mmCIF file of C-alpha atoms in Angstrom:
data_model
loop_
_atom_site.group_PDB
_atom_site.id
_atom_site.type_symbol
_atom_site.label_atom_id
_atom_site.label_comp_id
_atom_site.label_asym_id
_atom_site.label_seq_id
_atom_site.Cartn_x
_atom_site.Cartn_y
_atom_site.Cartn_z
ATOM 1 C CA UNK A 734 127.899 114.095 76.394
ATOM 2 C CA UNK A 735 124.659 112.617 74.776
ATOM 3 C CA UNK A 736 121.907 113.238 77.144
ATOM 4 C CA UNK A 737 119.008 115.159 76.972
ATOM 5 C CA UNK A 738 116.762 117.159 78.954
ATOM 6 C CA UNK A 739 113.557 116.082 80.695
ATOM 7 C CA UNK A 740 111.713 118.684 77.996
ATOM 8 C CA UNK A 741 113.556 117.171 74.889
ATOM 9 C CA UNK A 742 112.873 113.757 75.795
ATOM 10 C CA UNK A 743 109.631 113.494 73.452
ATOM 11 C CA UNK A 744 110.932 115.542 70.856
ATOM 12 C CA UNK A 745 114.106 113.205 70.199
ATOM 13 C CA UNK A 746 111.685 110.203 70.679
ATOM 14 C CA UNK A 747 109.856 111.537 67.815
ATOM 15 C CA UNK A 748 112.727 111.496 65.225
ATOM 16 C CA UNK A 749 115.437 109.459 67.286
ATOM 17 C CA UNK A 750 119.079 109.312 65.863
ATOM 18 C CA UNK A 751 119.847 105.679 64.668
ATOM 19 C CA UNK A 752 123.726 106.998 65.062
ATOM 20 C CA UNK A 753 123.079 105.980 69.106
ATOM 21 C CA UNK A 754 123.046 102.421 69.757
ATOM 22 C CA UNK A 755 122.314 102.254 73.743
ATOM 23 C CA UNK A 756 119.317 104.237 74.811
ATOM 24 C CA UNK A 757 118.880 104.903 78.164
ATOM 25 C CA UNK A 758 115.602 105.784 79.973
ATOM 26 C CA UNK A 759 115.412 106.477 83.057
ATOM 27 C CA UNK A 760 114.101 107.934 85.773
ATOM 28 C CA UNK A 761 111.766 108.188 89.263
ATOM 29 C CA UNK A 762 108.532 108.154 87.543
ATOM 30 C CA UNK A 763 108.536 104.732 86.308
ATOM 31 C CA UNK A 764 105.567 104.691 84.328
ATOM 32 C CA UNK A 765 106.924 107.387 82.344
ATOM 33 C CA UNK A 766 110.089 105.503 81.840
ATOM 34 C CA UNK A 767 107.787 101.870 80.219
ATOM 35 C CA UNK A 768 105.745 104.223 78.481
ATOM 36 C CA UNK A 769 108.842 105.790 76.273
ATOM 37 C CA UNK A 770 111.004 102.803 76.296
ATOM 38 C CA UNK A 771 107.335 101.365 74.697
ATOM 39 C CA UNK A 772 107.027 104.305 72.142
ATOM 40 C CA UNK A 773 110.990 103.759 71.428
ATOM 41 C CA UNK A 774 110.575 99.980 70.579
ATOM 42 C CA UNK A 775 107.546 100.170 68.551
ATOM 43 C CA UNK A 776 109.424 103.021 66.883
ATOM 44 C CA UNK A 777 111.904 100.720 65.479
ATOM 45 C CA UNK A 778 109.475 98.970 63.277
ATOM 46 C CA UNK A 779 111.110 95.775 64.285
ATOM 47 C CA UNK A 780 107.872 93.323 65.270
ATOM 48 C CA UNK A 781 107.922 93.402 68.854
ATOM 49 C CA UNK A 782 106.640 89.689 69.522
ATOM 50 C CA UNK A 783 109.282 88.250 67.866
ATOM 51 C CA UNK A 784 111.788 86.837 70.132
ATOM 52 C CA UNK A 785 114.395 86.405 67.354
ATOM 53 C CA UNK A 786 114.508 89.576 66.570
ATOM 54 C CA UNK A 787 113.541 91.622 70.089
ATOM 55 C CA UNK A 788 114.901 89.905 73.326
ATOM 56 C CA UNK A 789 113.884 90.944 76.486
ATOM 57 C CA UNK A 790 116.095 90.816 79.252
ATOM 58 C CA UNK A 791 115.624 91.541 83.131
ATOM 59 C CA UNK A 792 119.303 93.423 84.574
ATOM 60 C CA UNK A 793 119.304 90.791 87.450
ATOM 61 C CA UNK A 794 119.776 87.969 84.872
ATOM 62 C CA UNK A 795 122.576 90.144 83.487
ATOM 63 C CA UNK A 796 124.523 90.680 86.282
ATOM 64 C CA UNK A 797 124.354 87.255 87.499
ATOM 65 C CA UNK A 798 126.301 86.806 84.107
ATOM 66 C CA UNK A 799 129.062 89.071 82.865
ATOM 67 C CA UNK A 800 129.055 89.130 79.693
ATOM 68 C CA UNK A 801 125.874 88.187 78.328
ATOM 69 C CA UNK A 802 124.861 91.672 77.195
ATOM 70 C CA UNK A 803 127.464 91.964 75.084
ATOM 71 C CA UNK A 804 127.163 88.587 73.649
ATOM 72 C CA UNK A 805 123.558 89.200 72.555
ATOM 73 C CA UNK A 806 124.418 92.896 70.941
ATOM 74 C CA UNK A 807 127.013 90.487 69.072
ATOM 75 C CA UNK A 808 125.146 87.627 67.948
ATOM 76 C CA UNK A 809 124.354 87.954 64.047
ATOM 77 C CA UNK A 810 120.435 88.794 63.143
ATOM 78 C CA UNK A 811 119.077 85.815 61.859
ATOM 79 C CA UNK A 812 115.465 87.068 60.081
ATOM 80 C CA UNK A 813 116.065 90.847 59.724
ATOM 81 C CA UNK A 814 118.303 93.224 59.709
ATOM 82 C CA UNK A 815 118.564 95.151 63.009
ATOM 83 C CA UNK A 816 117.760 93.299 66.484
ATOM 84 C CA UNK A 817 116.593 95.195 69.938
ATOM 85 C CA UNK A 818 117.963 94.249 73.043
ATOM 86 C CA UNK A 819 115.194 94.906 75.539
ATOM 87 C CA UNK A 820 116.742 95.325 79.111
ATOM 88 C CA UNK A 821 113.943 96.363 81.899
ATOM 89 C CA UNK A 822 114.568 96.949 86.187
ATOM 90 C CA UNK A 823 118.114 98.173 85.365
ATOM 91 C CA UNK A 824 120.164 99.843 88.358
ATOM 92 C CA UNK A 825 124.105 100.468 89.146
ATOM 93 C CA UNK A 826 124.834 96.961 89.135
ATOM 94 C CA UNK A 827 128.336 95.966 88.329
ATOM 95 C CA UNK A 828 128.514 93.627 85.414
ATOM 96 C CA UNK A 829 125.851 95.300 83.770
ATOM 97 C CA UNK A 830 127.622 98.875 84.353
ATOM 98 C CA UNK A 831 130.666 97.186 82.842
ATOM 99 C CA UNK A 832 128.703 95.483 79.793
ATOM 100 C CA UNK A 833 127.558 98.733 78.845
ATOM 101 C CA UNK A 834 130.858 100.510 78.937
ATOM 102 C CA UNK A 835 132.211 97.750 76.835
ATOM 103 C CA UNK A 836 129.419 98.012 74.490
ATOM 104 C CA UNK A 837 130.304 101.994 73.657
ATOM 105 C CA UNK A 838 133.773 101.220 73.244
ATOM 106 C CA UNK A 839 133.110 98.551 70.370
ATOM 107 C CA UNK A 840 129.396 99.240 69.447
ATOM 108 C CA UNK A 841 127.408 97.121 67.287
ATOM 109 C CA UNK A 842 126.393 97.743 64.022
ATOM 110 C CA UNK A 843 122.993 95.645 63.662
ATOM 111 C CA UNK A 844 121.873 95.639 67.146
ATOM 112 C CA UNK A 845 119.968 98.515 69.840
ATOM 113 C CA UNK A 846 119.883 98.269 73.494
ATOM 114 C CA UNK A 847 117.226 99.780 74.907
ATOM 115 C CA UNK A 848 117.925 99.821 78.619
ATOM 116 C CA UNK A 849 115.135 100.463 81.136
ATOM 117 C CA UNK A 850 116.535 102.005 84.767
ATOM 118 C CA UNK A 851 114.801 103.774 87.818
ATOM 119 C CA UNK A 852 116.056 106.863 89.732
ATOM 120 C CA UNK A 853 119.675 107.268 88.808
ATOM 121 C CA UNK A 854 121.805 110.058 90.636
ATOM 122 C CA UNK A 855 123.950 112.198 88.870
ATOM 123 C CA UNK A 856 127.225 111.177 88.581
ATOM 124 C CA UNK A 857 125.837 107.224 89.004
ATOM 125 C CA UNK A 858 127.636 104.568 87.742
ATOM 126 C CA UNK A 859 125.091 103.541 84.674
ATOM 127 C CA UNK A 860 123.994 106.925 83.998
ATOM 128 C CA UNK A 861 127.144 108.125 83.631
ATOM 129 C CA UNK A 862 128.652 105.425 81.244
ATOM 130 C CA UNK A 863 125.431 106.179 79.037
ATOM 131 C CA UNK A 864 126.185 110.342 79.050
ATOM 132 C CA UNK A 865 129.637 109.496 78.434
ATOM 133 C CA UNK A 866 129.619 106.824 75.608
ATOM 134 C CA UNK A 867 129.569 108.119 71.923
ATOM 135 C CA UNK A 868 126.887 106.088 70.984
ATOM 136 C CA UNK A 869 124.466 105.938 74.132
ATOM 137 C CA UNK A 870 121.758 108.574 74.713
ATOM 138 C CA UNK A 871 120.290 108.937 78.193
ATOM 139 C CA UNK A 872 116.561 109.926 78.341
ATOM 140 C CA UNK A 873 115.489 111.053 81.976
ATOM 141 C CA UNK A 874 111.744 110.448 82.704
ATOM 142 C CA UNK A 875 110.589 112.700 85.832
ATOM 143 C CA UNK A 876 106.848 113.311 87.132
ATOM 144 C CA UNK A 877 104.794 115.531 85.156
ATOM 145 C CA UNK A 878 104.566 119.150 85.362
ATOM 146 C CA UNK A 879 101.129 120.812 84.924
ATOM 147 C CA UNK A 880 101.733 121.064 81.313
ATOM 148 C CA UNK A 881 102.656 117.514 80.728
ATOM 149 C CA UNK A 882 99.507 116.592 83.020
ATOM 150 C CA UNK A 883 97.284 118.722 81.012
ATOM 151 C CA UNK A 884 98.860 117.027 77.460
ATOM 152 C CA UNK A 885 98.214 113.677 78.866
ATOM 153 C CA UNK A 886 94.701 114.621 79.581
ATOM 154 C CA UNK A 887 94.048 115.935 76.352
ATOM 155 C CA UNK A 888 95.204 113.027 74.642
ATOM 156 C CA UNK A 889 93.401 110.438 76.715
ATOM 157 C CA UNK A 890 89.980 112.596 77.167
ATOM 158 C CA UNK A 891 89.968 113.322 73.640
ATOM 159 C CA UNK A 892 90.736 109.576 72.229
ATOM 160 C CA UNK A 893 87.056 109.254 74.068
ATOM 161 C CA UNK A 894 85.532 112.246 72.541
ATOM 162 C CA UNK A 895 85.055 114.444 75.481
ATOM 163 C CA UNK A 896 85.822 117.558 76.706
ATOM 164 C CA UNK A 897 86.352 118.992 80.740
ATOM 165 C CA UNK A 898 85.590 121.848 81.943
ATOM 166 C CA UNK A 899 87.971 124.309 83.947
ATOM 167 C CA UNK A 900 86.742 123.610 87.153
ATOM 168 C CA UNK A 901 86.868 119.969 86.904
ATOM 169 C CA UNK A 902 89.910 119.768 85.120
ATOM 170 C CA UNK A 903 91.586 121.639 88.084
ATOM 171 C CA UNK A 904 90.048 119.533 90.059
ATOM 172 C CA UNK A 905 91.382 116.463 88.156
ATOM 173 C CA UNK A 906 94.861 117.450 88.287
ATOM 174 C CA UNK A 907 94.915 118.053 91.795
ATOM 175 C CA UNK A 908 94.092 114.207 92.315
ATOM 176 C CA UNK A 909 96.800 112.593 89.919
ATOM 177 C CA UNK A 910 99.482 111.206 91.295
ATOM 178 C CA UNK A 911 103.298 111.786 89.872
ATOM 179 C CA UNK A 912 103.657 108.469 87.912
ATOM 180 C CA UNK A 913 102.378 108.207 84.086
ATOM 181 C CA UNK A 914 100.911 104.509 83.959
ATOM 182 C CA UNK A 915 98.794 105.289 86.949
ATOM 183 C CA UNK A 916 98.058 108.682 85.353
ATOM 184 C CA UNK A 917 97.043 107.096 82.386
ATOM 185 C CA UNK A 918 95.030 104.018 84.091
ATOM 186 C CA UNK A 919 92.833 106.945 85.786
ATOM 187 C CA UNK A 920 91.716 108.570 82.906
ATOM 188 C CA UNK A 921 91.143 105.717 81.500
ATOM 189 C CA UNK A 922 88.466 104.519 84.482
ATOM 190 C CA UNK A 923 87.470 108.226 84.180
ATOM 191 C CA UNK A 924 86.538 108.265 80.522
ATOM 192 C CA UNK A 925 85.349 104.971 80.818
ATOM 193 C CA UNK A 926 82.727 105.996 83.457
ATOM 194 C CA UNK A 927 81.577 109.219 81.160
ATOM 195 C CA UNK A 928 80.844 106.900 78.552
ATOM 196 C CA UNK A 929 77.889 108.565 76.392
ATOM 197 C CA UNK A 930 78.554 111.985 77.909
ATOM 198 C CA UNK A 931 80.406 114.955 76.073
ATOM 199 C CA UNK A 932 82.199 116.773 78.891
ATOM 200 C CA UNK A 933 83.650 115.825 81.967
ATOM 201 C CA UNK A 934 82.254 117.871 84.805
ATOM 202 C CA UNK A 935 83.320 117.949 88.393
ATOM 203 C CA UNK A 936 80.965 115.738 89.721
ATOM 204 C CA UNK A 937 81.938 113.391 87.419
ATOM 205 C CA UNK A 938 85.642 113.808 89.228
ATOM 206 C CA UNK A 939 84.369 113.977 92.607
ATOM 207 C CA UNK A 940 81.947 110.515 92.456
ATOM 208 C CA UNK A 941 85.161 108.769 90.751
ATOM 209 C CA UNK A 942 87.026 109.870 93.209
ATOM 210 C CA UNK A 943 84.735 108.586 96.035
ATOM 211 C CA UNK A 944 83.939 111.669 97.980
ATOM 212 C CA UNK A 945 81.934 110.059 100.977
ATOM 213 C CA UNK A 946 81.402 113.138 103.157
ATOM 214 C CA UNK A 947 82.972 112.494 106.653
ATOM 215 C CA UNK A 948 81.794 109.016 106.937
ATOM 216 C CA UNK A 949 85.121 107.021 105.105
ATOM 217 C CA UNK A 950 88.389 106.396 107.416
ATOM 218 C CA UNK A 951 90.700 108.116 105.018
ATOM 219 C CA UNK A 952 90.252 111.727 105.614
ATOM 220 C CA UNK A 953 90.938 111.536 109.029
ATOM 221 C CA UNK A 954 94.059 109.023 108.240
ATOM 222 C CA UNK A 955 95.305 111.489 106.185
ATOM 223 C CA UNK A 956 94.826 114.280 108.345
ATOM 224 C CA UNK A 957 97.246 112.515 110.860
ATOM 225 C CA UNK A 958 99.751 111.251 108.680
ATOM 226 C CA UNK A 959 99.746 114.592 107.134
ATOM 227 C CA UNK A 960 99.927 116.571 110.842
ATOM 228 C CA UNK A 961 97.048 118.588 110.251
ATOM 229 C CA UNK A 962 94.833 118.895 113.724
ATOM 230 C CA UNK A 963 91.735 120.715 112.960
ATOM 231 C CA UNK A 964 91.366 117.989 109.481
ATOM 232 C CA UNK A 965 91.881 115.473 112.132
ATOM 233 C CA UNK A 966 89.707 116.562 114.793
ATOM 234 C CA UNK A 967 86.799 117.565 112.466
ATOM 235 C CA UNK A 968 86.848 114.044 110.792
ATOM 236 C CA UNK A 969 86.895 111.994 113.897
ATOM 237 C CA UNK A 970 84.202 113.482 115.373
ATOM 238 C CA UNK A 971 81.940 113.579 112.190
ATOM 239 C CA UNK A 972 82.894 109.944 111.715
ATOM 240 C CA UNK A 973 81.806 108.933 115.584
ATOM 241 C CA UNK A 974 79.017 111.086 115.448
ATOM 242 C CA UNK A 975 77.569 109.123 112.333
ATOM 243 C CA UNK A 976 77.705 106.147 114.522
ATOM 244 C CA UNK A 977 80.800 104.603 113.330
ATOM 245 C CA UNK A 978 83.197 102.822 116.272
ATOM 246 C CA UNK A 979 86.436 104.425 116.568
ATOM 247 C CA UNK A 980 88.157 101.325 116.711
ATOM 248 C CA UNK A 981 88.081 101.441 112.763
ATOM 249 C CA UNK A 982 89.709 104.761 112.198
ATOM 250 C CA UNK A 983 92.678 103.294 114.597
ATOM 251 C CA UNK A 984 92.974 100.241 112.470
ATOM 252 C CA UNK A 985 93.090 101.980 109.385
ATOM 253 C CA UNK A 986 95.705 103.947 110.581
ATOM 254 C CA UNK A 987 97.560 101.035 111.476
ATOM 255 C CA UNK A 988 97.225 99.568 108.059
ATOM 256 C CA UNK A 989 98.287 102.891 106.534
ATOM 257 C CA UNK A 990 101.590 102.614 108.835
ATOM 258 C CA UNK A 991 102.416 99.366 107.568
ATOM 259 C CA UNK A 992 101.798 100.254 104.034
ATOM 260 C CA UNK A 993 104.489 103.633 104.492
ATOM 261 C CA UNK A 994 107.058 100.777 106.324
ATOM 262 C CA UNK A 995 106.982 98.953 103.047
ATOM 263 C CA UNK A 996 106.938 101.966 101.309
ATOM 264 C CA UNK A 997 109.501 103.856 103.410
ATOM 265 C CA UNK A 998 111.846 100.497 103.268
ATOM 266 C CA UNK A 999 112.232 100.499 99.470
ATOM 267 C CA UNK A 1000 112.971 104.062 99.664
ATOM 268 C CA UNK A 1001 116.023 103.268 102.113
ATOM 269 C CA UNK A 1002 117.468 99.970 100.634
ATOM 270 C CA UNK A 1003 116.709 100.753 97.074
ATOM 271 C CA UNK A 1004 117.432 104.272 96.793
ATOM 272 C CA UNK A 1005 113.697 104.811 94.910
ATOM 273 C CA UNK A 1006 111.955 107.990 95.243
ATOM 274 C CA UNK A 1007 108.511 108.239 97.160
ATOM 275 C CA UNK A 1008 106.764 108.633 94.009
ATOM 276 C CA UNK A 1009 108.103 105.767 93.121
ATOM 277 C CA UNK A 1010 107.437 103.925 96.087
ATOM 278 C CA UNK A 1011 103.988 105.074 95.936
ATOM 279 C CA UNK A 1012 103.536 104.230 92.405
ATOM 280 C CA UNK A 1013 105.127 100.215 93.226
ATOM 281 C CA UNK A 1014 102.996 100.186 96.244
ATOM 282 C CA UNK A 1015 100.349 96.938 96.045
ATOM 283 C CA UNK A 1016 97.959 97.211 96.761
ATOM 284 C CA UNK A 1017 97.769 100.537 94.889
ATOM 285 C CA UNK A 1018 97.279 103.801 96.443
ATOM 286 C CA UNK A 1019 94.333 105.102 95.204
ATOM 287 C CA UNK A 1020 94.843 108.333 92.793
ATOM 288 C CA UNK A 1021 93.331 110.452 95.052
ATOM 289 C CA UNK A 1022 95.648 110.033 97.918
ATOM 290 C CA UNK A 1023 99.281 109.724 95.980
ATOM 291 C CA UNK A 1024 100.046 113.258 96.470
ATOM 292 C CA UNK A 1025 99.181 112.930 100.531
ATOM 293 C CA UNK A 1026 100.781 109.524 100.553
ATOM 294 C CA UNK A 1027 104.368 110.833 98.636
ATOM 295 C CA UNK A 1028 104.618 113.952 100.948
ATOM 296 C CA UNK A 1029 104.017 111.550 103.901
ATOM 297 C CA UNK A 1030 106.470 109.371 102.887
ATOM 298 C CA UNK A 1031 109.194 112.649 103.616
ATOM 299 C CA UNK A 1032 108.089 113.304 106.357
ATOM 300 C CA UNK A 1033 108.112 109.709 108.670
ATOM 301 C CA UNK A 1034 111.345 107.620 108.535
ATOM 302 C CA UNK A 1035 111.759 104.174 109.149
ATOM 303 C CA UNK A 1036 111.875 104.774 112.989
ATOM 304 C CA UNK A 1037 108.701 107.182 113.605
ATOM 305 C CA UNK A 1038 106.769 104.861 111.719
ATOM 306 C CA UNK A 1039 107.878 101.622 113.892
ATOM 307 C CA UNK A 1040 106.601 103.956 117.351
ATOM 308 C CA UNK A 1041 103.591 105.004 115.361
ATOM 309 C CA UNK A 1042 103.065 100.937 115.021
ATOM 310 C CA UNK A 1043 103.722 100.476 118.519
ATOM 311 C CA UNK A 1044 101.147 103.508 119.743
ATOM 312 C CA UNK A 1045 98.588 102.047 117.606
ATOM 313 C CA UNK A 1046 98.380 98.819 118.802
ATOM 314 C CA UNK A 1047 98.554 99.370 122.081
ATOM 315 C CA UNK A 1048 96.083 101.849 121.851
ATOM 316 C CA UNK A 1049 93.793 99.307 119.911
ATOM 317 C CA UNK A 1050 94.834 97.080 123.365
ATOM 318 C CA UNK A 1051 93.717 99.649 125.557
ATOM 319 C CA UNK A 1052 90.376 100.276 124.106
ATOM 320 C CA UNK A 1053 89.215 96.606 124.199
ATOM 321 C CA UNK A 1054 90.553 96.308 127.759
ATOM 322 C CA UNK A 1055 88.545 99.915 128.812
ATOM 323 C CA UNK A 1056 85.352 99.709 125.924
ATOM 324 C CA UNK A 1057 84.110 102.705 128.024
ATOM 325 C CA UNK A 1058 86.979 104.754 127.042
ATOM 326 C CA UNK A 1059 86.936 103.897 123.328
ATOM 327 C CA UNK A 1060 86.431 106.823 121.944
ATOM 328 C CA UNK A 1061 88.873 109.295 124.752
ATOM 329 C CA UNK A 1062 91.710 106.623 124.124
ATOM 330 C CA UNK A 1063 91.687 106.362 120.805
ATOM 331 C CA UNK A 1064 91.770 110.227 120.146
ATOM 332 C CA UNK A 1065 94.369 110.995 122.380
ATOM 333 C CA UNK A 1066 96.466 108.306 120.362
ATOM 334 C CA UNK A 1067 95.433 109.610 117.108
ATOM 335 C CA UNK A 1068 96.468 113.096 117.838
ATOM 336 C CA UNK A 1069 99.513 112.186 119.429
ATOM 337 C CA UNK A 1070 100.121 110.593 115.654
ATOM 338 C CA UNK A 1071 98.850 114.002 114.608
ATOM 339 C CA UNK A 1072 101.990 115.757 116.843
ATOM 340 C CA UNK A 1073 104.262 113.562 115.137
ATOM 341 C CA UNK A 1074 103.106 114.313 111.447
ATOM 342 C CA UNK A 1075 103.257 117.906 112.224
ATOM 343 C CA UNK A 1076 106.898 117.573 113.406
ATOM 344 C CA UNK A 1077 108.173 115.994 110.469
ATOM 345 C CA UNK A 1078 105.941 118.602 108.269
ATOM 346 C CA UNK A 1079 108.323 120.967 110.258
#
């Protein structure tokens, strides 16, 4: 079976075997996944603008006809030797499954395909004619671990000539989320704002990150999404208590609910992950809150979040109707949120 673990992925990238002739990389954390199938294609030395010699394909054009694929691994290089078959947004779908499984039985000879998928089960359909196929290698691409976290922040920290201390690295790693373009786009912004400075230091992480003491919306959103009362309860109150209507921590709520619907809906019909989900989500979840956001996403199906909705807005009804009872009736909605987050932490 030619597969490889999620360690050996970068070591094989480094010295790939030109024996295998479909590559497929896949996996949850999609950023990963572009990133390698990236490092793969420039690896071939073939120029990557040239449409002659790379062609880029989307599955769902594929699918919607059989055959293609394997007409295009067939057609005869016209201005260099070797061609690369560029095939992003694959999935389990049919025609392309059965393109693929024609492909190892008769491979080509002057041609790659370098097949880009999401999160593919064991025992899938795609994944397993890759693992099974003679001349396919399947490269899964899952979130970092602290090690790979702490590589990528090497590499993109030291590019810009600085260093980070303990403390903020820490810090740093405990507000990336689990997808490696975002990752990367962070540290970017990050080393970007330390321009001129030689070592990153926690304040440095904690202005980036946008740390506005009790008087933002999002720690207490958080806090009920997340079930956690006392976070709740402490945040509300600093955030009325500052002189800030209430009305605005139950509308943010509201928009946070619709954003897990869409969220929690491409989970269900497309089988993605929540770091996935999270990572797609647009507009973008801001790095800080991708970790809260992903757990939340396990915790509130489809059908809490639709009542949530429903609580909200009335609520938000109820406090315009009563404007004396603003701030009572929009706690006791809030925590009632809170009750439900804490039973699906449970």
């Amino acid at each position: 079976m030619a597969q490889k673990k999620a360690h050996e992925v970068d070591r094989w990238l480094a010295r790939p075997e030109q024996t295998y002739r479909i590559v497929l990389i896949y996996g949850p954390d999609r950023g990963l996944v572009s990133e390698r199938a990236k490092r793969y294609a420039t690896g071939t030395g073939l120029p990557l603008d040239d449409p002659f010699t790379v062609v880029r394909l989307e599955a769902s054009e594929v699918e919607q006809q059989p055959g293609r694929l394997a007409d295009e691994a067939q057609t005869v290089p016209m201005f260099s030797d070797q061609r690369l078959i560029w095939v992003k947004g694959a999935g389990n779908h049919k025609a392309f499954v059965a393109d693929v499984t024609a492909l190892n039985s008769n491979p080509p000879t002057d041609c790659t395909i370098l097949i880009e998928a999401g999160d593919l089960k064991k025992g899938s359909s795609l994944r397993s004619a890759a693992e099974r196929g003679a001349c396919a290698m399947a490269l899964p691409c899952y979130a970092d671990d602290g090690r790979g976290v702490d590589a990528v922040i090497d590499e993109a920290l030291g590019a810009a000539g600085l260093k980070i201390s303990l403390e903020a690295r820490q810090l740093l790693k405990a507000n990336l989320g689990g997808d490696r373009l975002a990752t990367r786009g962070e540290l970017e912004k990050l080393a970007l704002y330390c321009k001129g400075a030689t070592e990153v230091t926690p304040e440095d992480i904690r202005s980036l990150i946008g740390d506005v003491a009790g008087l933002s919306t999002d720690e207490a959103v958080d806090a009920i999404i997340s079930g956690r009362f006392q976070a709740f309860d402490s945040a509300f109150r600093r955030f009325v208590a500052a002189g800030n209507p209430p009305f605005l921590v139950l509308s943010a709520t509201l928009r946070q609910v619709h954003a897990l619907q869409i969220m929690r809906q491409a989970m269900d019909s497309q089988g993605v992950s929540a770091s996935s989900a999270v990572a797609g989500a647009r507009p973008p979840v801001f790095f800080s809150r991708r970790k809260t956001v992903e757990t939340a996403l396990g915790r509130w199906n489809s059908t809490a979040l639709k009542n949530a909705a429903d609580r909200l807005q009335a609520a938000i009804l109820r406090t315009r109707q009563k404007p004396a009872l603003t701030v009572p009736l929009a706690r006791q909605a809030l925590l009632a949120l809170t009750v439900e987050g804490a039973r699906g932490r449970r």
